[in-house]
Short mmCIF file of C-alpha atoms in Angstrom, two decimals:
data_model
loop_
_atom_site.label_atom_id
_atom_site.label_comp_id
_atom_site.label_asym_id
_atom_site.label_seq_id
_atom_site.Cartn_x
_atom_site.Cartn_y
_atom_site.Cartn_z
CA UNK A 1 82.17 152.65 168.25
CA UNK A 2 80.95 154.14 164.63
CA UNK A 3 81.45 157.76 166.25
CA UNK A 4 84.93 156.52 167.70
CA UNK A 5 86.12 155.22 163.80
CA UNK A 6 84.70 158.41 162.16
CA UNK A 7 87.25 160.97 164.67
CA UNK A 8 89.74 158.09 164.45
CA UNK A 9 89.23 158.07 160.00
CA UNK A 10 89.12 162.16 160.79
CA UNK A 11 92.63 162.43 162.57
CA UNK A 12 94.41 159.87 160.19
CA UNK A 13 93.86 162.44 156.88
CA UNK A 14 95.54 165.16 157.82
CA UNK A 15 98.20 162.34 158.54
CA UNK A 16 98.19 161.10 155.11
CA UNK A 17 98.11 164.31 153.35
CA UNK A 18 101.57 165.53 155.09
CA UNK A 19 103.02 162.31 154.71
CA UNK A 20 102.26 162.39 150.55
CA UNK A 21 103.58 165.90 150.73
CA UNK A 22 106.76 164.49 152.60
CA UNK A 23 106.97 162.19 149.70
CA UNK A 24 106.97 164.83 146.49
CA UNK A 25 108.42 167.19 148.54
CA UNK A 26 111.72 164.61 148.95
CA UNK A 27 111.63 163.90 144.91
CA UNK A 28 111.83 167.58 144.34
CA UNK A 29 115.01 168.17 147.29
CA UNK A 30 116.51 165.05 145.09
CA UNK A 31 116.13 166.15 141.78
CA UNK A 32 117.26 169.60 142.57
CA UNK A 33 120.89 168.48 142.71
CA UNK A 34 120.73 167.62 138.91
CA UNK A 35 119.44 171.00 137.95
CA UNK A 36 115.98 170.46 138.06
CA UNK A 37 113.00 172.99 140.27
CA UNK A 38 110.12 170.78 140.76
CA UNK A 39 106.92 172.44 141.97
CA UNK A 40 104.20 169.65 142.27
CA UNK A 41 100.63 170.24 142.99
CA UNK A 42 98.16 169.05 145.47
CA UNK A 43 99.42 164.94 146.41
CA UNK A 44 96.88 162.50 148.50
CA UNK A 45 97.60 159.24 149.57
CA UNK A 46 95.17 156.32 149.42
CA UNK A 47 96.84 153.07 150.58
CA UNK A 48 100.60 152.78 149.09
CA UNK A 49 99.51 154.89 146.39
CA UNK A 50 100.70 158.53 145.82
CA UNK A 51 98.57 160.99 143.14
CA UNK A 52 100.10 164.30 142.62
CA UNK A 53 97.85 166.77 140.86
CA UNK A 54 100.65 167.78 138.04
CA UNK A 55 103.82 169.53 138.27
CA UNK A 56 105.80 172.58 136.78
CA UNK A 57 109.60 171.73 136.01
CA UNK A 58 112.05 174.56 135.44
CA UNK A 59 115.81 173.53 134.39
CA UNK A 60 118.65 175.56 135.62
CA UNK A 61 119.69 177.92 132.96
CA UNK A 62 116.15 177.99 131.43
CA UNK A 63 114.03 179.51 133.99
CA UNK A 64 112.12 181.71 131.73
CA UNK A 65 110.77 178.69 129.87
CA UNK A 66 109.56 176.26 132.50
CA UNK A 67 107.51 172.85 131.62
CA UNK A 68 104.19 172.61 132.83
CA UNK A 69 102.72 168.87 133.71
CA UNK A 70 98.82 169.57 133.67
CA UNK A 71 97.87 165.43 134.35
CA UNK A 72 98.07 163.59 137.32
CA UNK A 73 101.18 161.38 138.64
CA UNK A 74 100.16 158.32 140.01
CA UNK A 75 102.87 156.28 142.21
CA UNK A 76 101.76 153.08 143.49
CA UNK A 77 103.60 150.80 145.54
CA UNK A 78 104.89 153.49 148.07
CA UNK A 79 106.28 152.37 151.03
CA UNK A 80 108.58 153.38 153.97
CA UNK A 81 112.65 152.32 153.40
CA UNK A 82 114.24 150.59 156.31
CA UNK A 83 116.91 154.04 156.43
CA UNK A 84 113.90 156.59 156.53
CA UNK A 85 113.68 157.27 153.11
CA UNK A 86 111.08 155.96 150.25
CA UNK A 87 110.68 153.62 147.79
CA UNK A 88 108.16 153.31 145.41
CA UNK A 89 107.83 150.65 142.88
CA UNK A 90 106.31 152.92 139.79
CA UNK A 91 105.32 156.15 138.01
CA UNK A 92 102.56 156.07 135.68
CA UNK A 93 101.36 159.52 133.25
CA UNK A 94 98.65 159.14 131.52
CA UNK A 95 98.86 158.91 127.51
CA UNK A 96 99.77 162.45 126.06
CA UNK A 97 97.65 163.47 123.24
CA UNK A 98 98.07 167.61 122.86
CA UNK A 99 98.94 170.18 120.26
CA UNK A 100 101.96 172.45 120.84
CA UNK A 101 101.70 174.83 117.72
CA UNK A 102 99.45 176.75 115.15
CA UNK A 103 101.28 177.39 112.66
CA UNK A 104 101.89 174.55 111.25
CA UNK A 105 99.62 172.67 113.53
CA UNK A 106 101.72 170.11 115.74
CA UNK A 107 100.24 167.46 117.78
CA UNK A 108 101.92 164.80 120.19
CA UNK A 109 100.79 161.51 121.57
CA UNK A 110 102.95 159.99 124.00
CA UNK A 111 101.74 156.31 125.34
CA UNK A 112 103.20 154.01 128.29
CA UNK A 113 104.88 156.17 130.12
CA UNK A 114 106.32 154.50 133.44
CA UNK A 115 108.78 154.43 136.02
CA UNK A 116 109.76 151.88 138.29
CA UNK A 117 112.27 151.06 140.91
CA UNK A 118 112.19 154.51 142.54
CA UNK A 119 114.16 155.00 145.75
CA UNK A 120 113.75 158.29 147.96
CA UNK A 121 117.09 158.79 150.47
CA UNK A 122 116.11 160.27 154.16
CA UNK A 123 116.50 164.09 154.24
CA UNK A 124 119.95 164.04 155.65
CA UNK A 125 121.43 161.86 153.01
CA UNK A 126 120.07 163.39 149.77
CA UNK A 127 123.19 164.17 147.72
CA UNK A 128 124.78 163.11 144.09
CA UNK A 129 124.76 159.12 144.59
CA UNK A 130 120.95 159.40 145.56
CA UNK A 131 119.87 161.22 142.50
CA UNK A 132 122.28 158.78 140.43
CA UNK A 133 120.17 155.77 142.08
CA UNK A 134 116.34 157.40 141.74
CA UNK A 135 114.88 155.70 139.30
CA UNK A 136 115.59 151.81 138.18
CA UNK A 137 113.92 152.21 134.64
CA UNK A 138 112.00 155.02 132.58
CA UNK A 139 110.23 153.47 129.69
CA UNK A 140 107.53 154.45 126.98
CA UNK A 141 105.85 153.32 124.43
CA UNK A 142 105.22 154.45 120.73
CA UNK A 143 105.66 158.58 120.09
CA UNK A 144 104.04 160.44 116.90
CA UNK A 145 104.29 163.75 116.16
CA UNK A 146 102.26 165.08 113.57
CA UNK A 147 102.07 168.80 111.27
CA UNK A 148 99.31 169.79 110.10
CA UNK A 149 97.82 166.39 110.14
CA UNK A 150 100.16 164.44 108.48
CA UNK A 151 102.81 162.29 110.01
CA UNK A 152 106.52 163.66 110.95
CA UNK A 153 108.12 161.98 113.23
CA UNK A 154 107.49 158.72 115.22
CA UNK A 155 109.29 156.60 117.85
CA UNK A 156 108.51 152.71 118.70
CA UNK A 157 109.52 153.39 122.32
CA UNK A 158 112.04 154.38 124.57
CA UNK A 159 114.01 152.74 127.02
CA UNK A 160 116.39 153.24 130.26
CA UNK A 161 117.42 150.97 132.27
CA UNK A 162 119.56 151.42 135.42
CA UNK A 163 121.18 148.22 137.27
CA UNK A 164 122.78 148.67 140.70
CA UNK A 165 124.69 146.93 142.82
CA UNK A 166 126.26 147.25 146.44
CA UNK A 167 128.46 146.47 148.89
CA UNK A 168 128.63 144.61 152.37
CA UNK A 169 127.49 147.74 153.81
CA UNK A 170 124.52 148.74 151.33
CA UNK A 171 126.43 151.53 149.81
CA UNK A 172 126.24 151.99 146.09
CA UNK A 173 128.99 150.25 144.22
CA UNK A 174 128.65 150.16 140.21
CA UNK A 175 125.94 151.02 138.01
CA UNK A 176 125.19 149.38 134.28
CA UNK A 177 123.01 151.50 132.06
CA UNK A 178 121.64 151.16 128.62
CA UNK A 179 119.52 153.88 126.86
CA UNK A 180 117.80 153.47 123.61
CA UNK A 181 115.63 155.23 121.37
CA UNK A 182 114.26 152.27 118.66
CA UNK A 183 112.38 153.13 115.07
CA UNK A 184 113.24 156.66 115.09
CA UNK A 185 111.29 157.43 111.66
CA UNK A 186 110.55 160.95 110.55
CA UNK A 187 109.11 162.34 106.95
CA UNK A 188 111.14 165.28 105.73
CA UNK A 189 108.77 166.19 102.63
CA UNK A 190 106.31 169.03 104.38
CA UNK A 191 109.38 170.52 105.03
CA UNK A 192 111.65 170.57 101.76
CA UNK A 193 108.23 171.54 100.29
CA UNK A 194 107.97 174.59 102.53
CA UNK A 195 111.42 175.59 102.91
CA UNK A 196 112.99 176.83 99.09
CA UNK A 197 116.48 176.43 101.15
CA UNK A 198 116.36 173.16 102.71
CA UNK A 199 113.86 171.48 99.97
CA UNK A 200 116.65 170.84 97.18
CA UNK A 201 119.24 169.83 100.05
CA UNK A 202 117.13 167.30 101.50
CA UNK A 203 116.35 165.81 97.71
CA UNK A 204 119.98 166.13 96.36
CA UNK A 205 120.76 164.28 100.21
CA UNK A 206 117.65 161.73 99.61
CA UNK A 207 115.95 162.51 103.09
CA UNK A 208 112.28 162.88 102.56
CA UNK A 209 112.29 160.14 104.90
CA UNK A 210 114.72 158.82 107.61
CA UNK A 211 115.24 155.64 109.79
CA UNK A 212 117.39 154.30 112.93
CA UNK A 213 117.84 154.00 116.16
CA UNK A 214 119.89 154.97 119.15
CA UNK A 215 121.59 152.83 121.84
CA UNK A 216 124.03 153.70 124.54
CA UNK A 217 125.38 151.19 127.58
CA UNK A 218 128.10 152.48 130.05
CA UNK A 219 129.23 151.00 133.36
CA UNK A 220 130.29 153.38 136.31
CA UNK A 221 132.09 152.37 139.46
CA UNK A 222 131.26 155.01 142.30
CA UNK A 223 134.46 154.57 144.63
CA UNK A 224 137.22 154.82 141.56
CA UNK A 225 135.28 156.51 139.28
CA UNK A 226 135.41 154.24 136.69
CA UNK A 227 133.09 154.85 133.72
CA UNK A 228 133.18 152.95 130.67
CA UNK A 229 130.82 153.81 127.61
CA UNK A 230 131.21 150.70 125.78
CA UNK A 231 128.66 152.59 122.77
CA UNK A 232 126.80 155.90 122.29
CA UNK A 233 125.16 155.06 118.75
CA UNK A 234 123.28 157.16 116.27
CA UNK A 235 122.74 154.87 113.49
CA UNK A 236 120.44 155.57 110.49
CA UNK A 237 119.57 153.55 107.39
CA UNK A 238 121.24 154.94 104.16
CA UNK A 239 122.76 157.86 106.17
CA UNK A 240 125.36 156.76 108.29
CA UNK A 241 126.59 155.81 111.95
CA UNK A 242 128.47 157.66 114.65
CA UNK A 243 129.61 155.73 117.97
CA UNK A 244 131.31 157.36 120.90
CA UNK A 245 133.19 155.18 123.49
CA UNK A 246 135.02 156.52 126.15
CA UNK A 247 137.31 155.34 129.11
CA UNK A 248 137.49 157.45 132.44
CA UNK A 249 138.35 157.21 135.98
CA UNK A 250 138.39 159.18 138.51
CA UNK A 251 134.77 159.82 137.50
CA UNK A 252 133.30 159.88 141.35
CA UNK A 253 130.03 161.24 143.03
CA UNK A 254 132.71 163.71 144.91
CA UNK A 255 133.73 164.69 141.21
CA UNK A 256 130.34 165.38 140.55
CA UNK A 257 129.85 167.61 142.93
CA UNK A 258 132.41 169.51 142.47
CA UNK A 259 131.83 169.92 138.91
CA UNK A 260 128.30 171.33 140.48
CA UNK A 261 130.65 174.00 142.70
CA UNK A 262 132.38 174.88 139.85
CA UNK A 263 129.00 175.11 137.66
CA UNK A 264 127.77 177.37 140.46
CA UNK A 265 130.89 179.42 141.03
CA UNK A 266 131.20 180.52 137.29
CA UNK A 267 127.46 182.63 137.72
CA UNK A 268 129.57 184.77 140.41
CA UNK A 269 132.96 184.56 139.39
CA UNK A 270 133.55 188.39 139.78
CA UNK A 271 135.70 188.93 142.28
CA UNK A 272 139.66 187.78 142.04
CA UNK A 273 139.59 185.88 144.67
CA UNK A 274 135.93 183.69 143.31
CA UNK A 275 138.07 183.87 139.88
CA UNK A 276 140.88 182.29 141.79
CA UNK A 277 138.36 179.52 143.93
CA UNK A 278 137.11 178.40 140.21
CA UNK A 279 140.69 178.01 139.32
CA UNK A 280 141.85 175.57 142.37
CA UNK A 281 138.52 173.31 141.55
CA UNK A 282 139.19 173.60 137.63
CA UNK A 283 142.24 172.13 138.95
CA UNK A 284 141.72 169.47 141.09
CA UNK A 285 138.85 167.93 138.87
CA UNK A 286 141.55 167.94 135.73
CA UNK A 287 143.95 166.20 138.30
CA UNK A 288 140.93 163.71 139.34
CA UNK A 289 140.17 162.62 136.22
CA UNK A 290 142.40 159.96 134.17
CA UNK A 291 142.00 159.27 130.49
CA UNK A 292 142.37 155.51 129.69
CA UNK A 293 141.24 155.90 126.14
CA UNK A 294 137.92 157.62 123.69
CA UNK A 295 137.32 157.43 120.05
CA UNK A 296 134.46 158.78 117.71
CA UNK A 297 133.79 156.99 114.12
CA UNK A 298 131.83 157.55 111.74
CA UNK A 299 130.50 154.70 109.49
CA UNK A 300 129.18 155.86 105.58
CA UNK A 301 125.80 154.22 104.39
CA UNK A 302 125.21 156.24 101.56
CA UNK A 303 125.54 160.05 102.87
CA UNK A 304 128.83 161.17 102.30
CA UNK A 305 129.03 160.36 98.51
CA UNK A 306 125.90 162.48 97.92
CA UNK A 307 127.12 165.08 99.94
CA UNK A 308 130.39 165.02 97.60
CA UNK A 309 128.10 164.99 94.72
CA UNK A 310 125.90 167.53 95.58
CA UNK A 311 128.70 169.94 96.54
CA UNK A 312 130.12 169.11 93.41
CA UNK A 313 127.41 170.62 91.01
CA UNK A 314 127.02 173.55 92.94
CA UNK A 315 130.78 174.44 91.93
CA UNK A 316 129.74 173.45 88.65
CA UNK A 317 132.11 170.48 88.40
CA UNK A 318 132.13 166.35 88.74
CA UNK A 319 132.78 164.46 91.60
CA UNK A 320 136.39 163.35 90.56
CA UNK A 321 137.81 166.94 90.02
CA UNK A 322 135.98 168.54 93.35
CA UNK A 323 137.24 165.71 95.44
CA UNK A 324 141.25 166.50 94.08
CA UNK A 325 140.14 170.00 95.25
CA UNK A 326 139.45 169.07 98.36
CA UNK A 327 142.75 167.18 98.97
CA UNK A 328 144.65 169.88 97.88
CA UNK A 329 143.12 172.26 100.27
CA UNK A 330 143.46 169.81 103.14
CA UNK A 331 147.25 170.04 103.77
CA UNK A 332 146.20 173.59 103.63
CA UNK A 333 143.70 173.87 105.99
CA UNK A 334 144.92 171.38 108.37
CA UNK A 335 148.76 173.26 108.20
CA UNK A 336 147.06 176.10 109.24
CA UNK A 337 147.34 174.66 113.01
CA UNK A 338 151.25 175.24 112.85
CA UNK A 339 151.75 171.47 113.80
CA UNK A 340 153.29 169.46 111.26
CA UNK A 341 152.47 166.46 113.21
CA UNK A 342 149.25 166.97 112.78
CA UNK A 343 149.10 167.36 108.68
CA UNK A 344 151.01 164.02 108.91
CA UNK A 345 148.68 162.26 110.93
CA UNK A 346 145.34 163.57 109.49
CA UNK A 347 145.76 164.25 105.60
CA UNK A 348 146.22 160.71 104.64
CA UNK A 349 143.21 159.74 106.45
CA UNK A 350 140.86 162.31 104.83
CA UNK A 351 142.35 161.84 101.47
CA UNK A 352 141.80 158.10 101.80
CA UNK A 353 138.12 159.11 102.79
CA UNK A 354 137.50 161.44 100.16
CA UNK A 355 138.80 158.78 97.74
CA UNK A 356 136.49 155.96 98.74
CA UNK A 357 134.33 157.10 101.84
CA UNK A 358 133.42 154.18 104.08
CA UNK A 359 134.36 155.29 107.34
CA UNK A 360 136.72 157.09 109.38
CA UNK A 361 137.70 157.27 113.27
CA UNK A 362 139.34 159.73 115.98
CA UNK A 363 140.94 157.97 118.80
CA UNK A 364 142.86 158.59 121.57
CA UNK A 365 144.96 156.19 123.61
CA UNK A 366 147.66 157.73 125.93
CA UNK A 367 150.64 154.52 126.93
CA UNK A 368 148.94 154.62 130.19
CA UNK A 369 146.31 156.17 131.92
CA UNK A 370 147.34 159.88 132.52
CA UNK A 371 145.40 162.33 134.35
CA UNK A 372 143.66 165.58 132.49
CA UNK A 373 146.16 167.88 134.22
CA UNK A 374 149.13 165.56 132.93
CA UNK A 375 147.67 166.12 129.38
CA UNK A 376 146.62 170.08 130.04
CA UNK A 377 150.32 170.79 130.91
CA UNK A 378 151.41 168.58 127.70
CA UNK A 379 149.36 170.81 125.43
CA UNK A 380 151.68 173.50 125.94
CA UNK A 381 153.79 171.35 122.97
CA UNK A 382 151.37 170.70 120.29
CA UNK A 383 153.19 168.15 118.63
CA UNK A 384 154.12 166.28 122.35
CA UNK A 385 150.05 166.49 123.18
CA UNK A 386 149.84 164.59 120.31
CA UNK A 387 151.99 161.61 121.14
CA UNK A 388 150.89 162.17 125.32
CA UNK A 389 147.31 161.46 124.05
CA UNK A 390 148.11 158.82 121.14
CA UNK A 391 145.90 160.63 118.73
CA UNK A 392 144.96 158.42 116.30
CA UNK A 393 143.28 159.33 112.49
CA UNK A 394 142.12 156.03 110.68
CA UNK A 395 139.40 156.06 107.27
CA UNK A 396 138.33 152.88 106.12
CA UNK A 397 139.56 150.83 108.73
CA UNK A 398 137.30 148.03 110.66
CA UNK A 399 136.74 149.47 114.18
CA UNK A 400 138.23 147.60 116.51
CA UNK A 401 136.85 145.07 118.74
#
């Protein structure tokens, strides 16, 4: 019986071994559609969980600089999905603590790092809508980079979270994502006191140190393509804000692929007739894709007046007198397009700005939702792109709800 369990034990781990390879082997055929070329190491299986002795990443269009993993990648909770894929229920790294320079000395620590929710499709169904629905979350805890000892830049933790949901037949339906970056904080004074350029820039700007935080949440349906980015915020303390929202459909998996074709066809786009192929998809995606609305505003908390000021005494003048300069120029400048349209619609906005900066927004709103090919043709007519896109130029307005 004991001899009969040992060739029995014996026969199994070869078993195991292939089927952990199966497993990183299936990450790397999924994340290769988004660009990535994942080489693990050596992966054994003990129970449901997966250990992969480290991994070298190279990202398309950066082969000569690939990213070497040297720690182990532990999945637990791996299990067989009822379609023949996987599913695993985490990633864990262990904490980073390394230096990446000499000169100055830079050192990283990286804690908490974790996946969960991770879903592997069988071989014959890895494409676009499995990469989109890998992971569930990616998470991490505090970041700190240091030079030369002293602090730089630190992070309280990062955050993304993937929601899915689907259909009667188990298909993928929508997606709701939110992505932050919280207590971004970095210290600026090693490096005005090193740099005779950037030192006085970063005092006149007051940036020895900075604070904020990032935060994006979208919404994409996979049959009409709808995506929504209801924010994509940069905010810091006594700088500023910029938000980007956006309204899109048409913005499928199929899309997405195509996009990849066309990605892929531009490396050999020699020949007429390739030249040609790139055309007819260039084409097709611009007539896929239907604007509903975007804007990007910027909100002043502090930045822009000592930006006016400091440019200002370099010209050897006050504030008052260098900002009439400016709005002067700006009719200039702007005219310079050949659109009259276009000096109407953005002067008054930047004057307005200049005069008392608090914020100022770009947004476009076409009537109705109008494809990218509708509004391609329309630029042909400056001036009728303009009202075909709603183009919008607002300072110092609230942003709207």
């Amino acid at each position: 019986m004991l001899a009969s369990a040992m060739t029995t034990l014996a026969l199994m781990q070869p078993a195991m071994a292939v089927e952990a390879q199966t497993f990183v082997d299936r990450i790397a055929a999924v994340y290769k559609l988004g660009g990535y070329d994942i080489a693990f190491g050596p992966a054994t299986l003990d129970g449901d969980t997966v250990t992969v002795d480290g991994a070298t990443v190279t990202v398309a269009g950066m082969e000569g600089e690939p990213w070497k993993i040297d720690t182990e990648l532990t999945f637990t909770g791996v299990a067989d999905a009822d379609d023949g894929g996987f599913t695993a229920e985490a990633m864990t790294v262990p904490d980073i603590d390394t230096e990446f320079s000499q000169d100055p000395v830079g050192r990283l620590t990286l804690t908490d790092i974790s996946a969960t929710d991770i879903y592997l499709p069988p071989e014959d169904k890895i494409n676009t809508t499995a990469l989109l629905e890998a992971v569930g979350s990616l998470t991490t805890g505090p970041l700190k980079i240091t030079r030369n000892g002293a602090d730089f830049l630190a992070i309280d933790a990062i955050e993304a979270v993937n929601e899915f949901t689907y259909d009667a037949e188990d298909a993928l339906e929508n997606i709701a994502s939110t992505f932050s970056v919280s207590g971004i904080w970095a210290d600026l004074t090693a490096m005005a006191a090193e740099d005779p350029q950037a030192g006085p820039v970063i005092e006149a700007l007051g940036l020895q140190q900075i604070k904020g935080d990032i935060n994006q949440s979208m919404t994409w349906g996979m049959k009409d393509g709808h995506l929504v980015v209801d924010q994509f915020l940069f905010d810091f303390a006594d700088v500023g804000a910029i938000d980007f929202k956006a309204d899109i459909s048409g913005f499928t998996p199929a899309v997405l692929d195509k996009i990849s074709a066309l990605e892929s066809a531009s490396a050999d786009a020699t020949s007429e007739e390739a030249q040609a192929q790139q055309m007819m998809v260039g084409m097709e995606l611009l007539q896929a894709l239907t604007l509903t609305g975007s804007s990007i505003r910027y909100d002043d908390a502090g930045l822009a007046p000592k930006l006016l000021d400091m440019f200002a005494a370099q010209s050897g003048t006050d504030r008052a007198q260098f900002v009439e300069g400016l709005k002067a120029m700006a009719p200039q400048l702007i005219g310079q397009a050949g659109v009259k349209e276009l000096t109407d619609l953005v002067v008054p906005a930047v004057n307005a700005f200049l005069d008392d900066p608090q914020s100022i927004e770009i947004a476009v709103k076409p009537a109705s939702p109008t494809t990218l090919l509708v509004l391609s043709a329309a630029a042909a007519n400056p001036a009728g792109l303009i009202s075909a896109v709603g183009l919008a130029v607002n300072a110092n307005q609230p942003a709207a709800e």
